[in-house]
Coordinates of N, CA and C in Angstrom, one line a residue:
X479 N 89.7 87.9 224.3 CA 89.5 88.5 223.0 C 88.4 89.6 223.2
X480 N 88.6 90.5 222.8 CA 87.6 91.7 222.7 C 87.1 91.4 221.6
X481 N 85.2 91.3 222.2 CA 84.0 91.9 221.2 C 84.0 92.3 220.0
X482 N 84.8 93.4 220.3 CA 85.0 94.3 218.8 C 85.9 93.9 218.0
X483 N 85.2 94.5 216.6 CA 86.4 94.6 215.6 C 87.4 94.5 215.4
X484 N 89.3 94.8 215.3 CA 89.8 95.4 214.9 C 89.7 96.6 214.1
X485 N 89.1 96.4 213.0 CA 89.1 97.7 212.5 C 87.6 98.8 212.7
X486 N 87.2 98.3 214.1 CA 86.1 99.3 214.5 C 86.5 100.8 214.9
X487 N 85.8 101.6 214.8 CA 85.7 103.0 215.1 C 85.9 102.7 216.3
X488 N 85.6 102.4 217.3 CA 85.7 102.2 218.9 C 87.3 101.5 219.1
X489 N 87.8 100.4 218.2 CA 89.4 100.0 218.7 C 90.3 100.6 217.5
X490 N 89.8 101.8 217.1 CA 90.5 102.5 216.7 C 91.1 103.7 217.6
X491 N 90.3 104.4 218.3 CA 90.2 104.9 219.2 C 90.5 104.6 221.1
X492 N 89.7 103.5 221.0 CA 90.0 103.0 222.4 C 90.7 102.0 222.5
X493 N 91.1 101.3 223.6 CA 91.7 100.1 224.3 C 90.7 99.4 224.9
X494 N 90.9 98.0 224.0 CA 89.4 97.2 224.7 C 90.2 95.9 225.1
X495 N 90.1 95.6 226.5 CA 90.7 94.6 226.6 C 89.6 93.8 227.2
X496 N 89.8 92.3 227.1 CA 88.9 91.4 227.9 C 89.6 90.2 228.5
X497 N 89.2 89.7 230.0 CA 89.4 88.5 230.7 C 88.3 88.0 231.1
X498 N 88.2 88.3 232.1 CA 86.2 87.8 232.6 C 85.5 89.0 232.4
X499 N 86.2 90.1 232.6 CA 85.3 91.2 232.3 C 85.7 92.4 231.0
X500 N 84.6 92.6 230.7 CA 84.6 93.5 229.4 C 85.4 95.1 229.5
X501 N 86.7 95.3 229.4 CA 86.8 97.0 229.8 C 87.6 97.3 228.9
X502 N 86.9 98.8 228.4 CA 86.9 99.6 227.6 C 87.5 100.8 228.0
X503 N 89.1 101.4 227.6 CA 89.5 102.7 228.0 C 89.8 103.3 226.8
X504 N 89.4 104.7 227.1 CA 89.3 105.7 225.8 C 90.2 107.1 226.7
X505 N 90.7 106.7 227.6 CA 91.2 107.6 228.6 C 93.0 108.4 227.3
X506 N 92.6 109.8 228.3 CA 93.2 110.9 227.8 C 93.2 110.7 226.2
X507 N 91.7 110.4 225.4 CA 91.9 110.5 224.0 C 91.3 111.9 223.2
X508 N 91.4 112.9 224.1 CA 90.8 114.3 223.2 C 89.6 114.0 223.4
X509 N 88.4 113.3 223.6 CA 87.3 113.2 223.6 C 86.4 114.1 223.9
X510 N 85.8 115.0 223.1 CA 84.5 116.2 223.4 C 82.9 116.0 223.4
X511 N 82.9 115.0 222.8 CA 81.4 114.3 222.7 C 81.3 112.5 222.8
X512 N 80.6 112.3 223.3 CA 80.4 110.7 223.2 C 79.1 110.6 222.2
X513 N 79.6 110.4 221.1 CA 78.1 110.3 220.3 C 78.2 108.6 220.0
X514 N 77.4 108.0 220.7 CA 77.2 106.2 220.8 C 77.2 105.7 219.6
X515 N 75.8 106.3 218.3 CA 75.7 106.1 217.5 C 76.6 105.9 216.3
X516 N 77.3 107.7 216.6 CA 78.0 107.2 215.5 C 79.3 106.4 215.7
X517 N 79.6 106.0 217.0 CA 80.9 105.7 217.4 C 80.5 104.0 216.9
X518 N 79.0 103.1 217.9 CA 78.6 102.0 217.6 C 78.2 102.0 216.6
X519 N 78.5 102.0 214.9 CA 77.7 102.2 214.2 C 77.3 100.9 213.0
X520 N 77.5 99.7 213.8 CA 77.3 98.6 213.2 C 76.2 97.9 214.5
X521 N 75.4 97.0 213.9 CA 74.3 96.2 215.0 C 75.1 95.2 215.8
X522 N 76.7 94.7 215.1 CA 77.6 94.2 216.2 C 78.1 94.8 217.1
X523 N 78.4 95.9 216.8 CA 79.2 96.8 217.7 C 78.1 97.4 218.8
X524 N 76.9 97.2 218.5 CA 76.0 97.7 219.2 C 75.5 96.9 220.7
X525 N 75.8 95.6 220.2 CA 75.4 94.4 220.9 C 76.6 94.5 222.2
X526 N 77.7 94.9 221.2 CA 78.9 94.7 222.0 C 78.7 95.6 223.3
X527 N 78.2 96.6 223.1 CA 77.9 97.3 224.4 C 77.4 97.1 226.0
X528 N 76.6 95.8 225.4 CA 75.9 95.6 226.6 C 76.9 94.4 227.6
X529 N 78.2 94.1 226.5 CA 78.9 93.2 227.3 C 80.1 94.1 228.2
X530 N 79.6 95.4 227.9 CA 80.9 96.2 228.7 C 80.6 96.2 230.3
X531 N 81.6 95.8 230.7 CA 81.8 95.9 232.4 C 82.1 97.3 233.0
X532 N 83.4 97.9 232.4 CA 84.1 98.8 232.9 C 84.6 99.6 231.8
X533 N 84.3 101.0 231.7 CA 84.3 101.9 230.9 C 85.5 103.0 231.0
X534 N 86.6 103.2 230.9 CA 87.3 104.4 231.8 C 87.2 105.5 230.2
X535 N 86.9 106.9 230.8 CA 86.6 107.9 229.5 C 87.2 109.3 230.5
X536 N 88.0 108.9 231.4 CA 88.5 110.2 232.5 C 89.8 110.5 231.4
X537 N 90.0 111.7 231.8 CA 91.4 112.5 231.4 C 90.6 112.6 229.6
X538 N 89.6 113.8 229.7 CA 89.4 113.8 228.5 C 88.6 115.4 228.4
X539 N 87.9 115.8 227.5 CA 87.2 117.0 227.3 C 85.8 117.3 227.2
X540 N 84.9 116.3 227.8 CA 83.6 116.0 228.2 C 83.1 117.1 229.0
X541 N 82.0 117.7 228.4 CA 81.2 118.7 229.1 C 79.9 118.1 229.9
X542 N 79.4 117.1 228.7 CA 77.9 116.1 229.3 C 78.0 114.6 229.0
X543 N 77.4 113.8 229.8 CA 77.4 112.7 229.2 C 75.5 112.3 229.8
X544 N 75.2 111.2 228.7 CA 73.7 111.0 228.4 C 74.2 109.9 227.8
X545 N 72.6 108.9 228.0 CA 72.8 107.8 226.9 C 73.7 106.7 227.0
X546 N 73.9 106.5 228.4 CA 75.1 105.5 228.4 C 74.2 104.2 228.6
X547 N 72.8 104.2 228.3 CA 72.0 103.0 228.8 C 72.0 101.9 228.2
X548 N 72.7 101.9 226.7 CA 73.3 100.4 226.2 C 74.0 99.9 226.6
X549 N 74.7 100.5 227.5 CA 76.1 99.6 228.1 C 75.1 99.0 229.6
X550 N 74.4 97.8 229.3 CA 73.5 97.7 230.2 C 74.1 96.6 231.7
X551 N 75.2 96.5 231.0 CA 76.4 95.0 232.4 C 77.6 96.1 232.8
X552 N 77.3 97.4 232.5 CA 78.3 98.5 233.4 C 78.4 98.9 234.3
X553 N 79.3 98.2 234.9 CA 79.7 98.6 236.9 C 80.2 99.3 237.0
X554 N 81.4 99.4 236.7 CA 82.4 100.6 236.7 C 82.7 101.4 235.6
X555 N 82.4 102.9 235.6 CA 82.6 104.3 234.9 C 83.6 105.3 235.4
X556 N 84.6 105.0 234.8 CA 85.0 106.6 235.1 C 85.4 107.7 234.3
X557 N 84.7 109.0 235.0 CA 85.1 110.0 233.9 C 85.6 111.1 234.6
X558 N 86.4 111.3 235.9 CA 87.7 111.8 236.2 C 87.8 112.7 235.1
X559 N 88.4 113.5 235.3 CA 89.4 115.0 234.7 C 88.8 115.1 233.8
X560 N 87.6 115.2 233.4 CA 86.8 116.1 232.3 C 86.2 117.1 233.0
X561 N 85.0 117.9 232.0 CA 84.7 119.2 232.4 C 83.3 119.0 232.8
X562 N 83.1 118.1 233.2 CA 81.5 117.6 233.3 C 80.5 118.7 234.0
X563 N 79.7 118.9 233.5 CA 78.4 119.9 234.2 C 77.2 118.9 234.3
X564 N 76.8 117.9 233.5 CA 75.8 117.1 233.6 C 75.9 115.6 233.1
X565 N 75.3 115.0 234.3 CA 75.3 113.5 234.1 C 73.6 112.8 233.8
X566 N 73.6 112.1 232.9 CA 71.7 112.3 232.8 C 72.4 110.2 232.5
X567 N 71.0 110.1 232.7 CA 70.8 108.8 232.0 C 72.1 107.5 232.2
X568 N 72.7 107.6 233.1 CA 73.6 106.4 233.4 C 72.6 105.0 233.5
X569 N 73.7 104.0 233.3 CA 73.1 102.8 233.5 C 72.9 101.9 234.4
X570 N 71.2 101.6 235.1 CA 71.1 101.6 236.4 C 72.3 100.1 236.8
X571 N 73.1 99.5 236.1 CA 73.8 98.7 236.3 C 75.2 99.0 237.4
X572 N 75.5 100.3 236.9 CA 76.2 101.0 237.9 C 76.6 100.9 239.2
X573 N 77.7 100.5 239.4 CA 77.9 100.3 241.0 C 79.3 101.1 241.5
X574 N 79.6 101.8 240.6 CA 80.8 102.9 240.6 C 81.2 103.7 240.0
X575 N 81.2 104.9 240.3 CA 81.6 106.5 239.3 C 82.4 107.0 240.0
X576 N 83.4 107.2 239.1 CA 84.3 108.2 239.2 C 84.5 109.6 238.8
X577 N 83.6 110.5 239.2 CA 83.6 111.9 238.4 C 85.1 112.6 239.4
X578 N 85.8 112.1 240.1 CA 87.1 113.2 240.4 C 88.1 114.1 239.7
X579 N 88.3 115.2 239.9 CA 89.1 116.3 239.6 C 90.4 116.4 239.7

């Protein structure tokens, strides 16, 4: 069962699936900004972040990404086929990125 809502902003948008681990794909969804806040914008949804394992946000329209430091149990990231110029602030939980082209 996924963390989230049903009728959250985040599984409106994304695919959240869970077994032992928490992963969240927002892959090929138009995506030009990751704004956390307003995406998390409940104190549940917020919590929910820290149980995310694996993130996939590749095949999208991302120029920067910052701020991914609530997702604090995130191993795997990928952000593939966007337009990335800068990566700031990942989460030192990290043990995989995928920025490929």
């Amino acid at each position: 069962k996924c963390c989230l809502e049903p009728q959250s902003k985040v599984q409106r948008i994304c695919v959240c699936e869970s077994d032992t681990n928490m992963h969240v794909s927002c892959k090929g969804k138009g995506i030009v900004e990751l704004d956390l806040n307003r995406v998390f914008s409940n104190d549940e949804e917020r919590l929910a972040m820290a149980v995310v394992k694996s993130l996939d946000l590749s095949h999208n329209e991302m120029q920067h990404i910052s701020g991914l430091n609530p997702f604090s149990s995130l191993t795997f990231l990928d952000l593939s086929f966007n337009k990335l110029a800068v990566l700031q602030n990942l989460p030192l939980s990290l043990t995989r990125l995928n920025v490929s082209h």
